[in-house]
Tab-separated table of C-alpha atoms and ligand atoms in Angstrom:
chain	number	residue	atom	x	y	z
E	1	MET	CA	123.903	80.263	105.036
E	2	THR	CA	125.421	83.542	105.541
E	3	ASP	CA	123.596	85.312	108.443
E	4	PHE	CA	121.000	88.230	107.292
E	5	LYS	CA	119.782	91.632	108.732
E	6	ALA	CA	115.744	91.459	110.783
E	7	PHE	CA	114.199	94.020	112.707
E	8	TYR	CA	114.650	92.820	116.179
E	9	ILE	CA	112.922	93.593	119.259
E	10	ASP	CA	114.474	92.164	122.626
E	11	GLN	CA	113.094	93.264	125.626
E	12	SER	CA	115.163	92.742	129.373
E	13	ASP	CA	115.275	93.857	132.819
E	14	GLY	CA	111.481	95.286	131.295
E	15	LYS	CA	112.914	96.632	128.622
E	16	THR	CA	112.304	97.014	125.327
E	17	ASN	CA	115.131	96.997	123.048
E	18	ALA	CA	114.387	97.854	118.901
E	19	GLY	CA	116.918	97.855	115.632
E	20	ILE	CA	118.291	96.154	113.144
E	21	LYS	CA	120.364	92.561	113.974
E	22	THR	CA	122.189	90.530	111.964
E	23	ILE	CA	121.565	87.298	113.012
E	24	SER	CA	122.235	84.081	112.370
E	25	ILE	CA	119.191	80.973	110.360
E	26	ASP	CA	118.789	78.827	113.910
E	27	THR	CA	117.359	82.541	115.444
E	28	LEU	CA	113.444	81.222	113.356
E	29	PRO	CA	111.871	78.904	113.621
E	30	SER	CA	112.054	75.291	111.893
E	31	SER	CA	108.744	75.346	110.369
E	32	GLU	CA	108.299	73.502	107.044
E	33	VAL	CA	108.430	76.599	104.494
E	34	LEU	CA	112.077	78.838	104.290
E	35	ILE	CA	111.319	81.471	102.523
E	36	LYS	CA	113.787	84.540	101.533
E	37	VAL	CA	111.562	87.090	102.303
E	38	HIS	CA	111.772	90.008	98.471
E	39	TYR	CA	108.651	92.544	99.296
E	40	SER	CA	106.997	93.078	103.158
E	41	SER	CA	105.172	96.263	104.671
E	42	VAL	CA	103.658	98.291	107.320
E	43	ASN	CA	100.695	97.510	108.527
E	44	TYR	CA	98.147	99.773	111.770
E	45	LYS	CA	99.139	96.323	113.587
E	46	ASP	CA	102.761	96.317	112.785
E	47	GLY	CA	102.799	99.438	114.639
E	48	MET	CA	101.312	98.658	117.446
E	49	VAL	CA	102.893	94.753	117.640
E	50	SER	CA	105.853	97.196	117.398
E	51	SER	CA	105.073	99.195	120.445
E	52	PRO	CA	106.912	98.701	124.351
E	53	GLY	CA	104.740	95.983	126.402
E	54	ASN	CA	101.919	96.255	123.486
E	55	PRO	CA	99.920	93.118	125.319
E	56	MET	CA	99.778	91.198	121.577
E	57	VAL	CA	103.144	89.686	121.931
E	58	LYS	CA	103.019	87.075	124.808
E	59	GLU	CA	106.867	86.316	124.192
E	60	TYR	CA	110.209	88.538	123.032
E	61	PRO	CA	112.544	88.434	121.407
E	62	ILE	CA	109.675	88.956	117.748
E	63	ILE	CA	110.754	89.906	114.284
E	64	PRO	CA	107.284	92.486	113.653
E	65	GLY	CA	105.796	92.190	109.933
E	66	ILE	CA	102.636	90.674	109.211
E	67	ASP	CA	103.205	90.436	105.660
E	68	LEU	CA	105.553	88.899	103.440
E	69	ALA	CA	105.887	87.773	99.596
E	70	GLY	CA	109.109	85.669	98.845
E	71	ILE	CA	110.377	82.571	97.464
E	72	VAL	CA	110.948	79.158	99.109
E	73	VAL	CA	114.874	78.033	99.528
E	74	HIS	CA	113.938	75.226	101.098
E	75	SER	CA	110.374	72.955	102.122
E	76	LYS	CA	109.547	70.612	104.147
E	77	ASP	CA	106.064	70.631	102.661
E	78	ASP	CA	105.131	68.354	99.873
E	79	ARG	CA	102.784	71.718	98.277
E	80	PHE	CA	105.742	74.577	98.103
E	81	ASN	CA	109.387	73.517	96.619
E	82	GLU	CA	112.593	75.433	96.033
E	83	GLY	CA	111.340	78.421	93.710
E	84	ASP	CA	107.911	78.893	94.074
E	85	ALA	CA	106.543	82.202	94.577
E	86	VAL	CA	104.622	82.421	98.075
E	87	ILE	CA	103.016	85.093	100.196
E	88	ALA	CA	102.102	84.375	103.932
E	89	THR	CA	99.830	86.966	106.494
E	90	SER	CA	98.436	86.603	109.316
E	91	TYR	CA	98.101	83.927	110.973
E	92	GLU	CA	100.609	84.356	114.199
E	93	ILE	CA	103.229	85.603	111.433
E	94	GLY	CA	104.802	88.836	113.021
E	95	VAL	CA	103.431	89.021	116.599
E	96	SER	CA	103.952	85.511	118.002
E	97	HIS	CA	106.057	83.823	115.413
E	98	HIS	CA	108.608	86.303	113.855
E	99	GLY	CA	108.063	88.129	110.859
E	100	GLY	CA	108.097	89.957	107.245
E	101	TYR	CA	111.150	92.436	108.370
E	102	SER	CA	113.208	89.520	107.972
E	103	GLU	CA	115.837	88.358	104.747
E	104	TYR	CA	114.300	84.931	105.808
E	105	ALA	CA	111.271	83.442	107.199
E	106	SER	CA	110.392	79.781	108.364
E	107	ILE	CA	106.823	79.987	108.201
E	108	PRO	CA	104.366	76.879	108.914
E	109	GLY	CA	103.427	75.714	105.291
E	110	GLU	CA	99.736	75.832	106.067
E	111	TRP	CA	99.979	79.631	106.693
E	112	VAL	CA	102.261	79.847	103.100
E	113	ILE	CA	100.137	80.181	100.103
E	114	PRO	CA	101.443	80.837	95.949
E	115	LEU	CA	101.239	83.884	94.395
E	116	PRO	CA	98.794	83.667	92.139
E	117	ASP	CA	100.467	83.817	88.599
E	118	GLU	CA	98.530	87.088	87.833
E	119	LEU	CA	100.658	88.932	90.768
E	120	THR	CA	104.279	90.290	91.246
E	121	LEU	CA	105.564	89.644	94.241
E	122	GLU	CA	105.790	92.955	94.973
E	123	GLU	CA	101.849	93.822	93.691
E	124	ALA	CA	101.110	91.119	96.692
E	125	MET	CA	102.434	93.846	99.351
E	126	ILE	CA	101.664	96.398	97.711
E	127	TYR	CA	98.324	94.894	98.963
E	128	GLY	CA	99.472	92.685	102.493
E	129	THR	CA	96.922	92.197	104.608
E	130	ALA	CA	95.838	96.249	103.887
E	131	GLY	CA	94.955	95.160	100.398
E	132	PHE	CA	93.565	91.876	101.619
E	133	THR	CA	91.037	93.332	104.256
E	134	ALA	CA	90.109	95.650	101.774
E	135	ALA	CA	89.152	92.860	99.335
E	136	LEU	CA	87.550	90.223	101.582
E	137	SER	CA	85.263	93.685	102.986
E	138	ILE	CA	83.596	93.889	100.070
E	139	HIS	CA	83.385	90.239	98.987
E	140	LYS	CA	81.933	90.185	102.061
E	141	LEU	CA	79.219	92.368	101.107
E	142	GLU	CA	78.838	90.955	98.217
E	143	LYS	CA	77.726	87.604	99.119
E	144	ASN	CA	75.528	89.830	101.231
E	145	GLY	CA	73.869	90.896	98.510
E	146	LEU	CA	75.542	94.605	97.340
E	147	ALA	CA	76.207	95.119	93.722
E	148	PRO	CA	77.435	97.975	91.925
E	149	GLY	CA	74.275	100.763	91.747
E	150	GLU	CA	74.147	104.858	91.202
E	151	GLU	CA	73.808	104.676	95.642
E	152	PRO	CA	76.986	105.308	96.851
E	153	VAL	CA	79.119	103.163	98.993
E	154	LEU	CA	81.327	105.045	101.735
E	155	VAL	CA	84.707	104.169	102.921
E	156	THR	CA	86.190	105.902	106.010
E	157	GLY	CA	89.662	106.207	106.482
E	158	ALA	CA	89.847	106.248	103.006
E	159	THR	CA	93.190	108.077	102.812
E	160	GLY	CA	94.858	104.424	104.740
E	161	GLY	CA	96.034	101.014	103.644
E	162	VAL	CA	92.385	99.621	104.045
E	163	GLY	CA	90.758	102.300	102.733
E	164	SER	CA	93.261	103.786	100.612
E	165	MET	CA	92.097	100.005	99.386
E	166	ALA	CA	88.604	99.143	99.484
E	167	VAL	CA	87.968	102.997	97.664
E	168	ALA	CA	89.791	101.700	94.407
E	169	MET	CA	88.662	98.382	94.162
E	170	LEU	CA	84.923	99.404	94.575
E	171	ALA	CA	85.375	101.890	91.726
E	172	LYS	CA	86.934	99.628	89.961
E	173	ARG	CA	83.728	96.927	89.809
E	174	GLY	CA	81.906	100.135	88.969
E	175	TYR	CA	80.508	101.256	92.497
E	176	LYS	CA	79.860	105.679	93.047
E	177	VAL	CA	82.426	105.458	96.355
E	178	GLU	CA	82.444	108.292	99.037
E	179	ALA	CA	85.456	108.034	100.678
E	180	SER	CA	85.309	109.885	104.385
E	181	THR	CA	88.899	111.042	105.215
E	182	GLY	CA	90.386	113.063	108.213
E	183	SER	CA	93.113	114.633	105.805
E	184	ILE	CA	91.023	116.381	103.316
E	185	GLU	CA	94.013	117.802	102.276
E	186	HIS	CA	94.741	114.501	100.785
E	187	LYS	CA	91.132	114.758	98.311
E	188	ASP	CA	92.260	114.512	94.731
E	189	TYR	CA	94.787	111.289	96.023
E	190	LEU	CA	91.234	109.987	96.437
E	191	PHE	CA	89.365	111.083	93.258
E	192	GLU	CA	92.491	109.517	91.670
E	193	LEU	CA	92.103	106.428	92.935
E	194	GLY	CA	87.754	106.314	91.528
E	195	ALA	CA	85.968	107.595	95.302
E	196	ALA	CA	83.587	109.892	93.134
E	197	THR	CA	82.880	112.524	96.234
E	198	VAL	CA	85.150	113.298	99.185
E	199	VAL	CA	83.857	114.309	102.434
E	200	SER	CA	85.108	115.560	105.993
E	201	ARG	CA	85.305	112.908	109.372
E	202	GLU	CA	82.735	114.781	110.654
E	203	GLU	CA	80.567	114.435	107.835
E	204	VAL	CA	79.553	111.203	108.786
E	205	TYR	CA	80.032	111.819	112.618
E	206	ASP	CA	79.693	115.134	113.761
E	207	GLY	CA	79.851	114.595	117.049
E	208	LYS	CA	76.236	113.796	118.029
E	209	LEU	CA	74.674	109.742	118.211
E	210	ARG	CA	71.879	110.189	116.638
E	211	ALA	CA	69.094	106.326	116.576
E	212	LEU	CA	68.374	107.122	112.860
E	213	SER	CA	69.385	109.259	110.605
E	214	LYS	CA	68.873	110.291	106.833
E	215	GLN	CA	69.851	107.332	104.716
E	216	ARG	CA	73.094	108.052	102.752
E	217	TRP	CA	74.968	105.076	102.026
E	218	VAL	CA	73.774	100.952	101.065
E	219	ALA	CA	76.807	99.525	102.749
E	220	ALA	CA	80.056	100.805	104.195
E	221	VAL	CA	83.524	99.343	104.690
E	222	ASP	CA	84.699	100.694	108.045
E	223	PRO	CA	88.648	100.366	109.058
E	224	VAL	CA	87.739	103.070	111.942
E	225	GLY	CA	85.069	101.456	114.519
E	226	GLY	CA	84.396	103.321	117.860
E	227	GLU	CA	81.556	106.415	116.955
E	228	PRO	CA	82.253	107.080	113.786
E	229	LEU	CA	81.070	103.082	112.959
E	230	ALA	CA	77.923	103.871	115.502
E	231	SER	CA	77.340	106.939	113.216
E	232	LEU	CA	77.235	105.331	109.874
E	233	LEU	CA	75.124	102.864	111.552
E	234	SER	CA	72.439	105.321	111.804
E	235	GLN	CA	72.918	106.726	108.239
E	236	LEU	CA	73.148	103.583	106.077
E	237	HIS	CA	70.145	102.786	103.443
E	238	TYR	CA	67.261	100.103	104.431
E	239	ASN	CA	68.414	96.486	104.124
E	240	GLY	CA	72.062	98.076	103.941
E	241	ALA	CA	74.947	96.844	105.261
E	242	ALA	CA	78.639	97.333	107.490
E	243	ALA	CA	81.696	95.703	106.784
E	244	VAL	CA	83.904	96.580	110.297
E	245	SER	CA	87.287	95.649	110.372
E	246	GLY	CA	89.422	98.690	112.374
E	247	LEU	CA	89.352	100.729	115.310
E	248	THR	CA	91.264	103.455	114.115
E	249	ALA	CA	88.841	105.373	116.390
E	250	GLY	CA	87.991	103.724	119.544
E	251	THR	CA	86.493	99.906	120.391
E	252	ASP	CA	83.472	101.396	121.790
E	253	VAL	CA	80.788	101.102	118.976
E	254	PRO	CA	78.016	102.819	120.690
E	255	THR	CA	74.622	101.894	118.747
E	256	GLN	CA	71.174	101.198	119.478
E	257	VAL	CA	69.214	98.802	118.089
E	258	TYR	CA	67.041	100.964	116.161
E	259	PRO	CA	69.219	100.739	113.178
E	260	PHE	CA	69.239	97.052	113.101
E	261	ILE	CA	65.666	96.279	114.576
E	262	LEU	CA	63.891	99.002	111.985
E	263	ARG	CA	66.353	99.421	109.381
E	264	GLY	CA	66.787	95.890	108.867
E	265	ILE	CA	71.341	96.924	108.766
E	266	ASN	CA	73.662	94.320	108.369
E	267	LEU	CA	77.250	94.358	110.616
E	268	LEU	CA	79.521	91.698	108.972
E	269	GLY	CA	82.488	91.278	111.151
E	270	VAL	CA	86.025	91.027	109.516
E	271	ASP	CA	88.661	89.562	110.248
E	272	SER	CA	91.692	88.974	107.643
E	273	VAL	CA	94.508	86.839	110.667
E	274	TYR	CA	91.963	83.498	110.686
E	275	CYS	CA	89.988	84.106	107.498
E	276	PRO	CA	89.456	79.984	106.809
E	277	MET	CA	92.276	78.898	103.850
E	278	GLU	CA	90.033	78.821	101.308
E	279	THR	CA	88.242	81.854	101.305
E	280	ARG	CA	91.190	83.047	101.594
E	281	LYS	CA	92.396	81.689	98.283
E	282	GLU	CA	89.344	83.020	96.907
E	283	VAL	CA	90.000	86.332	97.975
E	284	TRP	CA	93.455	86.085	96.541
E	285	ASN	CA	92.522	85.275	92.964
E	286	ARG	CA	90.247	87.968	93.736
E	287	LEU	CA	92.955	90.871	94.034
E	288	ALA	CA	94.547	88.959	91.235
E	289	GLY	CA	91.726	89.279	88.340
E	290	ASP	CA	88.557	91.416	88.871
E	291	LEU	CA	89.400	93.250	91.980
E	292	LYS	CA	92.925	94.219	90.182
E	293	ILE	CA	93.453	97.417	90.744
E	294	SER	CA	96.695	98.012	88.476
E	295	ASP	CA	96.192	101.984	87.370
E	296	SER	CA	96.763	102.688	91.836
E	297	PHE	CA	99.424	100.398	92.523
E	298	ASP	CA	101.769	103.337	92.123
E	299	ARG	CA	99.682	106.346	93.457
E	300	ILE	CA	99.062	103.930	96.809
E	301	LYS	CA	102.719	102.437	97.497
E	302	GLU	CA	105.779	103.906	98.863
E	303	VAL	CA	108.468	101.910	98.658
E	304	ILE	CA	111.394	102.180	101.907
E	305	SER	CA	114.179	99.839	102.748
E	306	LEU	CA	114.646	97.536	106.070
E	307	GLU	CA	116.221	100.177	107.746
E	308	GLN	CA	113.332	102.527	107.252
E	309	VAL	CA	110.795	100.475	109.082
E	310	PRO	CA	110.995	101.536	112.631
E	311	GLU	CA	110.500	105.306	111.890
E	312	THR	CA	107.309	104.464	109.671
E	313	LEU	CA	105.848	102.439	112.535
E	314	THR	CA	105.621	105.077	114.555
E	315	LYS	CA	104.652	107.485	111.611
E	316	ILE	CA	101.420	104.666	111.359
E	317	LEU	CA	100.269	104.980	113.952
E	318	GLU	CA	100.060	108.928	114.272
E	319	GLY	CA	97.992	108.926	111.685
E	320	LYS	CA	100.505	110.709	108.996
E	321	THR	CA	101.251	108.159	106.176
E	322	ARG	CA	99.117	107.617	103.552
E	323	GLY	CA	98.622	104.408	101.396
E	324	ARG	CA	100.633	101.872	101.219
E	325	THR	CA	103.753	101.380	102.854
E	326	ILE	CA	106.019	98.376	101.866
E	327	VAL	CA	109.767	97.172	102.426
E	328	LYS	CA	112.039	95.892	99.727
E	329	LEU	CA	114.558	93.328	100.886
E	330	GLY	CA	117.010	92.254	99.821
Z	401	NAP	N1	90.288	93.435	110.714
Z	401	NAP	C1	91.197	93.018	110.574
Z	401	NAP	O1	91.627	91.478	110.409
Z	401	NAP	C2	91.972	94.329	110.092
Z	401	NAP	C3	93.219	93.636	109.070
Z	401	NAP	C4	93.579	94.929	108.361
Z	401	NAP	C5	94.107	96.757	109.490
Z	401	NAP	N2	92.823	95.999	110.420
Z	401	NAP	C6	92.493	97.516	111.295
Z	401	NAP	O2	91.998	97.982	110.237
Z	401	NAP	C7	92.526	99.525	110.437
Z	401	NAP	C8	93.600	100.330	109.408
Z	401	NAP	O3	94.357	99.584	109.170
Z	401	NAP	P1	95.797	100.285	108.169
Z	401	NAP	O4	96.409	99.268	108.445
Z	401	NAP	O5	94.478	100.289	106.909
Z	401	NAP	O6	95.782	101.881	108.680
Z	401	NAP	P2	96.632	102.929	108.587
Z	401	NAP	O7	96.929	102.929	107.169
Z	401	NAP	O8	97.079	103.675	109.732
Z	401	NAP	O9	94.921	103.030	107.853
Z	401	NAP	C9	94.113	103.845	108.913
Z	401	NAP	C10	93.563	105.448	108.861
Z	401	NAP	O10	91.974	105.558	109.883
Z	401	NAP	C11	91.955	107.203	109.718
Z	401	NAP	N3	91.837	106.922	111.616
Z	401	NAP	C12	93.374	107.520	112.075
Z	401	NAP	N4	92.378	107.314	113.542
Z	401	NAP	C13	91.240	107.788	113.364
Z	401	NAP	C14	90.802	108.134	114.064
Z	401	NAP	N5	91.023	108.910	115.560
Z	401	NAP	N6	89.227	108.402	114.358
Z	401	NAP	C15	89.060	108.649	112.548
Z	401	NAP	N7	89.311	107.612	111.807
Z	401	NAP	C16	91.310	107.496	112.112
Z	401	NAP	C17	93.137	107.659	109.074
Z	401	NAP	O11	92.476	107.906	107.773
Z	401	NAP	P3	91.936	109.531	106.926
Z	401	NAP	O12	92.935	110.349	107.430
Z	401	NAP	O13	91.979	109.013	105.973
Z	401	NAP	O14	90.567	109.402	108.525
Z	401	NAP	C18	94.227	106.344	108.186
Z	401	NAP	O15	94.836	107.196	107.512
Z	401	NAP	C19	93.414	98.806	111.822
Z	401	NAP	O16	92.659	99.286	112.968
Z	401	NAP	C20	93.369	97.836	112.017
Z	401	NAP	O17	94.527	97.356	112.670
Z	401	NAP	C21	92.185	95.282	110.797
C-alpha cells in the first residue's frame, strides 16, 4: 500500500508539532478493520484534542478526528468484509487511537457500525458525533415521556453542531422549537432549520440565577452547560427534562435543589462516547429514519479539505463555526 496523508500531532522536548504529513500504513495500530476514510468531521472535542498539551491526550503522536465514515479495505473481524460502507465515531477514536483526519484508519471491530442503507457516507458525517448526540438527546427525552405538542422545547447553543442538528430534528418530529443563540445574526438560519422562535442567550440566562422562575419550556437539549444550564432548569415546566451533553459555557452548574424537588425536573445525561452498541445502532437507525433531516443537510454542512482542518479546529474553539463542517478525504 502507498503512503497516505493525515493530520498528525506529535510532541518533542515539550513542544507540540502539528501538520499534514505523509505517513505509512505501519503508523496505524493493527486493529481489526482497515478503512479507506471518505469523510470525517469537525467537532468541538476535536478542537480541544488538537490544542497543544490538552490533558485528554495521554500520549503523542495522535491523529485527531473523532468521526469517520468510509469503505472497508481489509477486515480481520467476520462481521465486516472488503467493500462494506461503515461508520466509526467516538470511543477512543481521535483521542488515544488514531482517528479520522487521515486517508486510512485502522479501527477495532467493536467500534465499527455498518452504514444504514438510507444514508450516504457524506450524510453520516454531516451528522457525525454532533448529530448522533442531538439524536441521542431527543431519544432520551422521548424515553422519558416527551412527545410533540404545543409547548416549546428549548435548544441552547443553537447555531453549533449539536444545536443545529437538534433544532432541525425536533422540528422534523413536530416539536415547537425555541432556539437560543449568542449569534442572533444567524436567526434566519435557525428559522430555516425549523425553529418556531429564536431568542438570545441572555433571554435564557440574564446573569442572575434564581431558584425557580416562570415555566417556559417542557424540555431542553443543552450542549452548553455551565450557568445557563442552572438557569434553564429553573424555567422548565413541571416534570420537564433537560438532556445535557456539553460544556461550552463551563463545567460548573450552580443549581439549587428546588427545580428537582418542587417541579420534578429530570436532568438526563447524554454521553455519545461509550453509548452502548445496541442504543448506538438504534439511534443511527433513527438518524436514517424518523429523524433524518434531508431538507437541512445543505444548509447545515460546510465541506473542507484535510489541509483546511487545522484552521477550522481553531475556529470551532473560538465559536466561529456554524452548523457542521465535514472533511472530504480522497
Ligand atoms: N456528551 C457528549 O457525548 C458530547 C457529544 C458531542 C458534543 N459534546 C459537547 O457539546 C458541546 C457542543 O459541541 P459541538 O460540536 O456542537 O460544538 P460547536 O459546534 O462549537 O457548538 C457549540 C455552540 O455553543 C454555543 N456557545 C459557545 N460558547 C458559548 C458560551 N460561552 N456560552 C454559551 N454558549 C456558547 C455556540 O452557539 P450559539 O452561538 O448559537 O450560542 C456554539 O456554536 C461541546 O461542549 C462538546 O464537547 C458532547
